[in-house]
Coordinates of N, CA and C in Angstrom, one line a residue:
M21 N 28.8 71.7 203.2 CA 27.6 71.3 204.0 C 28.0 71.1 205.4
P22 N 27.3 71.7 206.3 CA 27.6 71.5 207.7 C 27.1 70.1 208.2
H23 N 27.8 69.6 209.2 CA 27.4 68.3 209.7 C 26.2 68.6 210.6
I24 N 25.1 67.9 210.3 CA 23.9 68.0 211.2 C 23.4 66.6 211.5
D25 N 22.7 66.5 212.6 CA 22.0 65.3 213.0 C 20.6 65.3 212.5
A26 N 20.3 64.5 211.5 CA 19.0 64.5 210.8 C 17.9 64.3 211.8
Q27 N 18.0 63.3 212.7 CA 16.9 63.0 213.6 C 16.7 64.2 214.6
E28 N 17.8 64.8 215.0 CA 17.7 66.0 215.9 C 17.0 67.1 215.2
L29 N 17.3 67.4 213.9 CA 16.6 68.4 213.1 C 15.1 68.1 213.0
A30 N 14.8 66.8 212.8 CA 13.4 66.4 212.7 C 12.7 66.7 214.0
G31 N 13.3 66.4 215.1 CA 12.7 66.6 216.4 C 12.5 68.1 216.7
R32 N 13.5 69.0 216.3 CA 13.3 70.4 216.5 C 12.2 70.9 215.6
Y33 N 12.1 70.4 214.4 CA 11.1 70.8 213.4 C 9.7 70.5 214.0
A34 N 9.5 69.3 214.5 CA 8.2 68.9 215.1 C 7.9 69.8 216.3
A35 N 8.9 70.1 217.1 CA 8.7 70.8 218.4 C 8.3 72.3 218.1
V36 N 8.7 72.9 217.0 CA 8.3 74.3 216.8 C 6.8 74.4 216.6
W37 N 6.2 73.4 216.0 CA 4.7 73.5 215.8 C 4.0 73.3 217.1
N38 N 4.6 72.7 218.1 CA 4.0 72.4 219.4 C 4.2 73.5 220.4
E39 N 5.1 74.4 220.1 CA 5.5 75.4 221.1 C 4.4 76.3 221.5
R40 N 4.0 76.4 222.7 CA 2.9 77.2 223.2 C 3.2 78.6 223.4
D41 N 4.4 78.9 223.8 CA 4.8 80.3 224.1 C 5.1 81.0 222.8
P42 N 4.4 82.1 222.4 CA 4.6 82.8 221.1 C 6.1 83.3 220.9
E43 N 6.7 83.8 222.0 CA 8.0 84.3 221.9 C 9.0 83.2 221.7
L44 N 8.9 82.1 222.4 CA 9.8 80.9 222.2 C 9.5 80.3 220.8
R45 N 8.3 80.3 220.3 CA 8.0 79.8 219.0 C 8.7 80.7 217.9
R46 N 8.6 82.0 218.1 CA 9.3 82.9 217.2 C 10.8 82.7 217.2
K47 N 11.4 82.5 218.3 CA 12.8 82.3 218.4 C 13.2 80.9 217.7
A48 N 12.3 79.9 217.9 CA 12.5 78.6 217.3 C 12.4 78.7 215.8
V49 N 11.5 79.5 215.3 CA 11.4 79.7 213.8 C 12.7 80.3 213.3
H50 N 13.2 81.3 214.0 CA 14.4 82.0 213.5 C 15.6 81.0 213.6
A51 N 15.6 80.2 214.6 CA 16.8 79.2 214.8 C 16.7 78.1 213.7
L52 N 15.5 77.7 213.3 CA 15.3 76.6 212.5 C 15.4 76.9 211.0
W53 N 14.8 78.0 210.6 CA 14.8 78.4 209.2 C 15.8 79.6 208.9
S54 N 16.4 79.6 207.7 CA 17.2 80.8 207.3 C 16.2 82.0 207.1
P55 N 16.8 83.2 207.2 CA 16.0 84.4 207.1 C 15.1 84.4 205.8
D56 N 15.6 83.9 204.7 CA 14.8 83.8 203.5 C 14.3 82.4 203.2
G57 N 14.2 81.6 204.3 CA 13.7 80.2 204.1 C 12.3 80.1 203.6
V58 N 12.0 79.0 202.9 CA 10.7 78.8 202.3 C 10.1 77.5 202.8
H59 N 8.8 77.5 203.2 CA 8.0 76.3 203.6 C 7.0 76.2 202.5
A60 N 7.0 75.1 201.7 CA 6.1 74.9 200.7 C 5.2 73.6 201.0
L61 N 3.9 73.8 200.9 CA 3.0 72.8 201.4 C 2.2 72.3 200.1
L62 N 2.2 71.0 199.9 CA 1.3 70.4 199.0 C 0.0 70.2 199.7
P63 N -1.0 70.9 199.4 CA -2.3 70.8 200.2 C -3.0 69.5 199.9
P64 N -4.0 69.3 200.8 CA -4.9 68.1 200.5 C -5.5 68.0 199.2
Q65 N -5.8 66.8 198.7 CA -6.3 66.6 197.4 C -7.5 67.5 197.0
E66 N -8.4 67.7 197.9 CA -9.6 68.5 197.6 C -9.3 69.9 197.3
L67 N -8.3 70.5 198.0 CA -7.9 71.8 197.7 C -7.2 71.9 196.3
R68 N -6.4 70.9 196.0 CA -5.7 70.9 194.7 C -6.7 70.8 193.6
E69 N -7.7 69.9 193.8 CA -8.8 69.8 192.7 C -9.5 71.1 192.5
N70 N -9.8 71.8 193.6 CA -10.5 73.1 193.5 C -9.6 74.1 192.8
A71 N -8.3 74.1 193.0 CA -7.4 75.0 192.4 C -7.4 74.7 190.9
V72 N -7.4 73.5 190.5 CA -7.4 73.1 189.1 C -8.7 73.6 188.4
R73 N -9.8 73.4 189.1 CA -11.1 73.9 188.5 C -11.1 75.4 188.3
L74 N -10.3 76.1 189.1 CA -10.2 77.6 189.0 C -9.2 78.0 188.0
G75 N -8.5 77.0 187.4 CA -7.5 77.4 186.4 C -6.1 77.5 186.8
F76 N -5.8 77.0 188.1 CA -4.5 77.0 188.6 C -3.9 75.7 188.4
P77 N -2.8 75.6 187.6 CA -2.2 74.2 187.3 C -1.6 73.6 188.5
T78 N -1.1 74.4 189.5 CA -0.6 73.8 190.7 C -1.2 74.5 191.9
A79 N -1.3 73.9 193.0 CA -1.9 74.5 194.2 C -0.9 74.5 195.4
A80 N 0.4 74.5 195.1 CA 1.3 74.6 196.2 C 1.2 75.9 197.0
L81 N 1.2 75.8 198.3 CA 1.2 77.0 199.1 C 2.6 77.2 199.7
E82 N 2.9 78.5 199.8 CA 4.3 78.8 200.3 C 4.3 79.9 201.4
A83 N 5.2 79.8 202.3 CA 5.5 80.9 203.3 C 6.9 81.2 203.1
R84 N 7.3 82.5 202.9 CA 8.6 82.9 202.6 C 9.1 83.9 203.7
G85 N 10.3 83.6 204.2 CA 10.9 84.5 205.2 C 10.3 84.3 206.6
H86 N 11.0 84.8 207.6 CA 10.7 84.6 209.0 C 9.3 85.1 209.3
D87 N 8.8 86.2 208.8 CA 7.5 86.7 209.2 C 6.4 85.7 208.7
E88 N 6.5 85.3 207.5 CA 5.5 84.4 206.9 C 5.6 83.0 207.6
L89 N 6.8 82.6 207.9 CA 7.0 81.3 208.5 C 6.4 81.3 209.9
E90 N 6.6 82.4 210.7 CA 6.1 82.6 212.0 C 4.6 82.5 211.9
A91 N 4.0 83.2 211.0 CA 2.5 83.2 210.8 C 2.0 81.8 210.5
R92 N 2.7 81.1 209.6 CA 2.3 79.7 209.2 C 2.3 78.8 210.4
V93 N 3.4 78.8 211.2 CA 3.5 77.9 212.3 C 2.5 78.3 213.4
A94 N 2.3 79.6 213.6 CA 1.3 80.0 214.6 C -0.1 79.6 214.3
R95 N -0.4 79.8 213.0 CA -1.8 79.4 212.6 C -2.0 77.9 212.7
A96 N -1.0 77.1 212.3 CA -1.2 75.6 212.5 C -1.2 75.3 214.0
H97 N -0.5 76.0 214.8 CA -0.5 75.7 216.3 C -1.9 76.0 216.8
E98 N -2.5 77.2 216.4 CA -3.8 77.6 216.8 C -4.9 76.5 216.4
E99 N -4.8 76.0 215.2 CA -5.8 75.1 214.7 C -5.7 73.7 215.3
F100 N -4.5 73.2 215.5 CA -4.3 71.8 215.9 C -3.8 71.6 217.3
V101 N -3.0 72.5 217.8 CA -2.3 72.2 219.1 C -2.8 73.0 220.3
A102 N -3.2 74.2 220.1 CA -3.5 75.1 221.2 C -4.6 74.6 222.1
S103 N -5.5 73.8 221.6 CA -6.6 73.3 222.4 C -6.2 72.1 223.3
G104 N -5.0 71.6 223.0 CA -4.5 70.5 223.8 C -4.9 69.1 223.3
E105 N -5.7 69.2 222.2 CA -6.2 67.9 221.6 C -5.2 67.1 220.8
Y106 N -4.3 67.9 220.1 CA -3.3 67.2 219.2 C -1.9 67.7 219.6
T107 N -1.0 66.9 219.2 CA 0.4 67.3 219.2 C 1.1 66.7 217.9
F108 N 2.2 67.3 217.5 CA 3.0 66.8 216.4 C 4.2 66.1 216.9
R109 N 4.7 65.1 216.2 CA 6.0 64.5 216.6 C 6.6 63.9 215.3
A110 N 8.0 64.0 215.3 CA 8.7 63.3 214.2 C 8.7 61.8 214.5
T111 N 8.6 61.0 213.5 CA 8.6 59.5 213.8 C 10.0 59.2 214.2
A112 N 10.1 58.2 215.0 CA 11.4 57.8 215.6 C 12.4 57.2 214.6
A113 N 13.6 57.7 214.6 CA 14.7 57.1 213.9 C 14.5 56.9 212.4
H114 N 13.8 57.8 211.8 CA 13.5 57.6 210.3 C 14.1 58.8 209.5
A115 N 14.7 59.8 210.2 CA 15.2 60.9 209.4 C 16.5 60.4 208.7
Q116 N 16.6 60.9 207.4 CA 17.8 60.5 206.6 C 18.3 61.8 205.9
Q117 N 19.7 61.7 205.7 CA 20.3 62.9 205.0 C 21.2 62.4 203.9
V118 N 21.1 63.1 202.8 CA 22.0 62.9 201.6 C 22.4 64.3 201.2
N119 N 23.7 64.6 201.4 CA 24.3 65.9 201.1 C 23.5 67.0 201.9
D120 N 22.8 67.9 201.2 CA 22.2 69.0 202.0 C 20.7 68.8 202.1
V121 N 20.2 67.6 201.8 CA 18.8 67.2 201.9 C 18.5 66.3 203.1
V122 N 17.5 66.6 203.9 CA 17.1 65.8 205.0 C 15.6 65.4 204.7
T123 N 15.2 64.2 204.9 CA 13.9 63.8 204.8 C 13.4 63.0 206.0
F124 N 12.2 63.3 206.4 CA 11.7 62.6 207.6 C 10.1 62.6 207.6
R125 N 9.6 61.8 208.4 CA 8.1 61.7 208.5 C 7.7 62.3 209.9
W126 N 6.5 62.8 209.9 CA 5.9 63.3 211.2 C 4.5 62.8 211.3
E127 N 4.0 62.9 212.5 CA 2.7 62.4 212.8 C 1.9 63.5 213.6
S128 N 0.6 63.5 213.5 CA -0.3 64.2 214.3 C -0.9 63.2 215.2
V129 N -0.9 63.5 216.6 CA -1.3 62.5 217.6 C -2.3 63.1 218.5
L130 N -3.4 62.3 218.8 CA -4.3 62.7 219.9 C -3.6 62.6 221.2
T131 N -3.6 63.7 222.0 CA -2.8 63.7 223.2 C -3.4 62.8 224.3
R132 N -4.7 62.7 224.3 CA -5.3 61.9 225.4 C -5.1 60.4 225.2
S133 N -5.0 59.9 223.9 CA -4.9 58.5 223.7 C -3.6 58.1 223.0
G134 N -2.9 59.0 222.4 CA -1.7 58.6 221.6 C -2.0 58.1 220.2
E135 N -3.3 58.1 219.9 CA -3.7 57.6 218.5 C -3.2 58.6 217.4
V136 N -2.5 58.0 216.4 CA -2.1 58.7 215.3 C -3.3 59.1 214.4
T137 N -3.4 60.4 214.1 CA -4.6 60.8 213.3 C -4.2 61.4 211.9
G138 N -2.9 61.5 211.7 CA -2.5 62.0 210.4 C -1.0 62.1 210.4
G139 N -0.5 62.7 209.3 CA 1.0 62.8 209.2 C 1.4 63.2 207.9
G140 N 2.7 63.2 207.6 CA 3.2 63.6 206.4 C 4.7 63.4 206.2
L141 N 5.2 63.9 205.1 CA 6.6 63.7 204.7 C 7.2 65.0 204.5
E142 N 8.4 65.2 205.0 CA 9.2 66.5 204.8 C 10.4 66.2 204.0
F143 N 10.7 67.1 203.0 CA 12.0 67.1 202.3 C 12.5 68.5 202.6
V144 N 13.7 68.6 203.3 CA 14.2 69.8 203.8 C 15.6 70.0 203.2
V145 N 15.8 71.2 202.5 CA 17.1 71.5 202.0 C 17.8 72.4 203.1
V146 N 19.0 72.0 203.6 CA 19.7 72.7 204.6 C 20.7 73.7 204.0
A147 N 20.7 74.9 204.5 CA 21.7 75.9 204.1 C 23.0 75.7 204.8
E148 N 24.0 76.4 204.3 CA 25.4 76.3 204.8 C 25.5 76.5 206.3
D149 N 24.6 77.4 206.9 CA 24.6 77.7 208.3 C 23.8 76.6 209.1
G150 N 23.3 75.6 208.5 CA 22.7 74.5 209.2 C 21.2 74.7 209.4
R151 N 20.7 75.9 208.9 CA 19.2 76.1 209.0 C 18.5 75.7 207.7
I152 N 17.2 75.6 207.8 CA 16.4 75.2 206.7 C 16.3 76.3 205.6
A153 N 16.7 76.0 204.4 CA 16.6 77.0 203.3 C 15.3 76.7 202.6
R154 N 14.9 75.5 202.3 CA 13.6 75.1 201.7 C 13.1 73.9 202.4
D155 N 11.8 73.9 202.6 CA 11.1 72.9 203.3 C 9.8 72.5 202.5
Y156 N 9.8 71.3 202.0 CA 8.7 70.8 201.2 C 7.9 69.8 202.0
Q157 N 6.6 70.2 202.3 CA 5.8 69.3 203.2 C 4.7 68.7 202.3
F158 N 4.5 67.4 202.5 CA 3.5 66.6 201.8 C 2.6 65.9 202.9
V159 N 1.5 66.5 203.1 CA 0.5 66.0 204.1 C -0.2 64.8 203.6
G160 N -0.3 63.8 204.5 CA -1.0 62.6 204.2 C -0.2 61.6 203.4
V161 N 1.0 61.8 203.1 CA 1.9 60.9 202.3 C 2.6 60.0 203.2

């Protein structure tokens, strides 16, 4: 397991979602996630309930590999950050590491007031090269 700074990883993770330049964002995705990395999202309760009603026992959403990860990050950026209304940040000094797992919390913040409007919890499995192999995101937790 490579030595990593868990708080620094959390900061880079939050920064990739805020990056306005598409080429810099693409490079950041490649630097942060392994080529076959996975981002799994536990969606909001309403979506999970709808999935169960449709006969799906789980409603986890996944992006696999750099192309899908780039699309996932770009779409979230377009929806939440591009207008300048919101930004994402890792919470200060709360990232922790045990072996190859890093966990941290993040927040969605109104840029004009600094008011926290949401957030979540990340469980990240780090590969031998120090990049993210698996990323489990729990919004609203």
